[in-house]
Amino acid sequence: MNIEVVNGYKVKKIITCDPHEYNTRENEYCDLGCKYEVYHHTQIIQKLVKEAKLNLNPETFKDKLMTFHDPCYLGRGNGEYKAPRNILNQTGSIQEMKRSKSRSLCCGAGGTQFFKEAEKGDSEVYELRTEDALETGCNLIATACPMCMTMMKDGVKMKDKEEEIQVMDIAEIVVKNLEI
């Protein structure tokens, strides 16, 4: 029914900031008859930067060392590693985490973990992922998923690093870097 409604409006493109939705629409809905192209917002931003429709000023974040957390359904699920990094490379200096790209660790929110209480164990996945980020020496953690952003912010808060470490979506970083 969802596909029928969207097709009924003759939608040609869908842009989403949620890698989970990107995956569902790109890989599952298309098998069921969707008639639109699906893009993650980092792919569109990358295209606009490449076409010089968005001009970025790398001076804005010159004092920041960034690291990028690969969202599961953008990276491992769909192989999109370039768009986020291409954007970030135009906005400042990036330090990769020891577990990045296809070896990236989940933020801990996937599989509805975001909506339930913690399970027994020594630590939460988002704590481990935050530790991976902090090991880079970064002062800015870039994300490309709303759930990842929440989990990374929680991790930074848990490590009592809120004053030192920012967590931002790539779209926020781009907006702050635009040459106007």
Tab-separated table of C-alpha atoms in Angstrom:
chain	number	residue	atom	x	y	z
A	1	MET	CA	0.000	0.000	0.000
A	2	ASN	CA	2.885	2.346	0.832
A	3	ILE	CA	4.414	1.822	-2.609
A	4	GLU	CA	1.060	2.352	-4.324
A	5	VAL	CA	0.533	5.669	-2.547
A	6	VAL	CA	3.991	6.978	-3.453
A	7	ASN	CA	3.679	5.735	-7.034
A	8	GLY	CA	0.230	7.360	-7.203
A	9	TYR	CA	1.829	10.757	-6.560
A	10	LYS	CA	4.311	10.022	-9.365
A	11	VAL	CA	7.292	10.582	-7.078
A	12	LYS	CA	10.521	10.386	-9.075
A	13	LYS	CA	13.113	10.661	-6.301
A	14	ILE	CA	13.203	10.083	-2.569
A	15	ILE	CA	15.985	11.566	-0.463
A	16	THR	CA	16.355	10.348	3.097
A	17	CYS	CA	18.710	11.020	5.992
A	18	ASP	CA	17.922	7.604	7.477
A	19	PRO	CA	20.138	4.773	6.165
A	20	HIS	CA	17.563	2.212	7.339
A	21	GLU	CA	14.870	3.810	5.177
A	22	TYR	CA	17.361	4.165	2.328
A	23	ASN	CA	18.049	0.434	2.518
A	24	THR	CA	14.380	-0.531	2.696
A	25	ARG	CA	13.305	1.662	-0.210
A	26	GLU	CA	16.360	0.902	-2.345
A	27	ASN	CA	16.544	-2.857	-1.811
A	28	GLU	CA	13.156	-4.090	-0.681
A	29	TYR	CA	10.523	-1.742	-2.062
A	30	CYS	CA	12.008	-1.775	-5.553
A	31	ASP	CA	11.434	-5.520	-5.724
A	32	LEU	CA	7.773	-4.796	-4.992
A	33	GLY	CA	7.163	-2.272	-7.754
A	34	CYS	CA	8.359	1.160	-6.642
A	35	LYS	CA	8.982	3.592	-9.493
A	36	TYR	CA	11.400	6.073	-7.955
A	37	GLU	CA	15.102	6.584	-7.347
A	38	VAL	CA	16.341	6.534	-3.748
A	39	TYR	CA	19.221	8.591	-2.401
A	40	HIS	CA	20.833	9.067	0.962
A	41	HIS	CA	21.297	12.744	1.771
A	42	THR	CA	25.091	12.399	1.668
A	43	GLN	CA	24.863	11.291	-1.976
A	44	ILE	CA	22.859	14.389	-2.892
A	45	ILE	CA	25.151	16.706	-0.919
A	46	GLN	CA	28.190	15.153	-2.618
A	47	LYS	CA	26.579	15.708	-6.035
A	48	LEU	CA	25.786	19.362	-5.234
A	49	VAL	CA	29.333	19.993	-4.016
A	50	LYS	CA	30.804	18.319	-7.115
A	51	GLU	CA	28.584	20.458	-9.371
A	52	ALA	CA	29.669	23.589	-7.423
A	53	LYS	CA	26.090	24.241	-6.367
A	54	LEU	CA	27.293	24.123	-2.757
A	55	ASN	CA	30.590	25.859	-2.099
A	56	LEU	CA	32.290	24.781	1.085
A	57	ASN	CA	34.794	26.781	3.090
A	58	PRO	CA	37.361	24.404	4.631
A	59	GLU	CA	38.534	27.200	6.956
A	60	THR	CA	35.366	26.866	9.063
A	61	PHE	CA	36.535	23.650	10.703
A	62	LYS	CA	40.304	24.084	10.310
A	63	ASP	CA	40.754	23.644	14.074
A	64	LYS	CA	38.704	20.453	14.154
A	65	LEU	CA	39.882	16.901	13.736
A	66	MET	CA	36.925	14.858	12.544
A	67	THR	CA	36.222	11.183	12.522
A	68	PHE	CA	33.309	9.560	10.708
A	69	HIS	CA	31.065	6.843	12.085
A	70	ASP	CA	29.828	4.618	9.238
A	71	PRO	CA	26.112	3.835	9.656
A	72	CYS	CA	25.484	0.113	9.173
A	73	TYR	CA	22.859	0.385	6.443
A	74	LEU	CA	24.718	3.039	4.499
A	75	GLY	CA	28.132	1.384	4.609
A	76	ARG	CA	28.064	-2.340	5.156
A	77	GLY	CA	24.466	-2.689	3.978
A	78	ASN	CA	24.806	-0.692	0.751
A	79	GLY	CA	28.519	-0.115	0.208
A	80	GLU	CA	28.326	3.687	0.365
A	81	TYR	CA	31.588	4.829	1.899
A	82	LYS	CA	32.687	7.509	-0.568
A	83	ALA	CA	29.959	10.167	-0.417
A	84	PRO	CA	30.299	10.955	3.302
A	85	ARG	CA	34.088	10.983	3.160
A	86	ASN	CA	34.224	13.078	-0.007
A	87	ILE	CA	32.098	15.710	1.714
A	88	LEU	CA	34.065	15.638	4.957
A	89	ASN	CA	37.401	15.828	3.135
A	90	GLN	CA	36.238	19.143	1.693
A	91	THR	CA	35.370	20.505	5.128
A	92	GLY	CA	38.416	19.581	7.193
A	93	SER	CA	40.785	16.901	8.396
A	94	ILE	CA	39.494	13.348	8.926
A	95	GLN	CA	41.020	10.633	11.071
A	96	GLU	CA	39.612	7.171	10.407
A	97	MET	CA	38.640	4.981	13.343
A	98	LYS	CA	40.410	1.633	13.689
A	99	ARG	CA	37.104	-0.009	12.764
A	100	SER	CA	35.808	1.845	9.739
A	101	LYS	CA	34.083	1.196	6.429
A	102	SER	CA	33.265	-2.534	6.112
A	103	ARG	CA	34.802	-3.201	9.541
A	104	SER	CA	32.808	-0.463	11.260
A	105	LEU	CA	31.101	-1.215	14.531
A	106	CYS	CA	27.370	-0.560	14.892
A	107	CYS	CA	26.307	2.460	16.968
A	108	GLY	CA	24.088	0.203	19.050
A	109	ALA	CA	20.701	1.493	17.921
A	110	GLY	CA	20.035	-0.986	15.115
A	111	GLY	CA	17.531	-3.797	15.347
A	112	THR	CA	15.313	-1.682	17.604
A	113	GLN	CA	18.009	-1.578	20.308
A	114	PHE	CA	17.375	2.165	20.312
A	115	PHE	CA	13.960	1.608	21.900
A	116	LYS	CA	14.729	-0.856	24.675
A	117	GLU	CA	16.527	-1.024	27.979
A	118	ALA	CA	20.142	-2.149	28.187
A	119	GLU	CA	20.904	-5.836	28.463
A	120	LYS	CA	23.270	-7.411	30.977
A	121	GLY	CA	26.945	-7.126	30.098
A	122	ASP	CA	30.080	-5.105	30.645
A	123	SER	CA	29.261	-2.239	28.291
A	124	GLU	CA	26.937	-1.023	25.584
A	125	VAL	CA	27.855	-1.081	21.892
A	126	TYR	CA	27.610	2.712	21.673
A	127	GLU	CA	30.185	2.987	24.468
A	128	LEU	CA	32.627	0.866	22.468
A	129	ARG	CA	31.939	2.885	19.351
A	130	THR	CA	32.464	6.148	21.213
A	131	GLU	CA	35.762	4.789	22.527
A	132	ASP	CA	36.785	3.993	18.927
A	133	ALA	CA	36.026	7.615	18.003
A	134	LEU	CA	37.844	9.101	20.996
A	135	GLU	CA	40.952	7.008	20.265
A	136	THR	CA	41.400	9.021	17.052
A	137	GLY	CA	41.982	12.214	19.032
A	138	CYS	CA	39.035	13.839	17.286
A	139	ASN	CA	37.046	16.740	18.602
A	140	LEU	CA	34.197	16.255	16.115
A	141	ILE	CA	32.370	13.001	15.398
A	142	ALA	CA	30.506	13.115	12.095
A	143	THR	CA	27.479	10.900	11.522
A	144	ALA	CA	25.060	10.276	8.669
A	145	CYS	CA	22.124	8.753	10.546
A	146	PRO	CA	19.781	10.232	13.160
A	147	MET	CA	19.999	7.153	15.383
A	148	CYS	CA	23.802	7.049	15.159
A	149	MET	CA	23.923	10.706	16.112
A	150	THR	CA	21.825	10.060	19.217
A	151	MET	CA	23.910	7.074	20.248
A	152	MET	CA	27.216	8.865	19.685
A	153	LYS	CA	25.974	11.872	21.664
A	154	ASP	CA	24.970	9.517	24.483
A	155	GLY	CA	28.429	7.940	24.348
A	156	VAL	CA	30.173	11.301	24.503
A	157	LYS	CA	27.945	12.262	27.423
A	158	MET	CA	28.672	8.972	29.206
A	159	LYS	CA	32.420	9.593	28.794
A	160	ASP	CA	31.914	13.108	30.191
A	161	LYS	CA	33.387	14.685	27.032
A	162	GLU	CA	30.483	16.964	26.046
A	163	GLU	CA	32.598	20.115	26.439
A	164	GLU	CA	35.398	18.715	24.259
A	165	ILE	CA	33.700	16.619	21.575
A	166	GLN	CA	30.944	17.673	19.172
A	167	VAL	CA	28.702	15.179	17.398
A	168	MET	CA	27.152	16.452	14.161
A	169	ASP	CA	25.396	15.084	11.111
A	170	ILE	CA	27.224	15.699	7.846
A	171	ALA	CA	24.378	17.988	6.740
A	172	GLU	CA	24.996	20.202	9.801
A	173	ILE	CA	28.710	20.316	9.025
A	174	VAL	CA	27.951	21.330	5.442
A	175	VAL	CA	25.582	24.110	6.516
A	176	LYS	CA	28.238	25.545	8.835
A	177	ASN	CA	30.812	25.354	6.011
A	178	LEU	CA	28.806	27.009	3.251
A	179	GLU	CA	30.383	30.045	1.656
A	180	ILE	CA	27.600	32.583	1.474
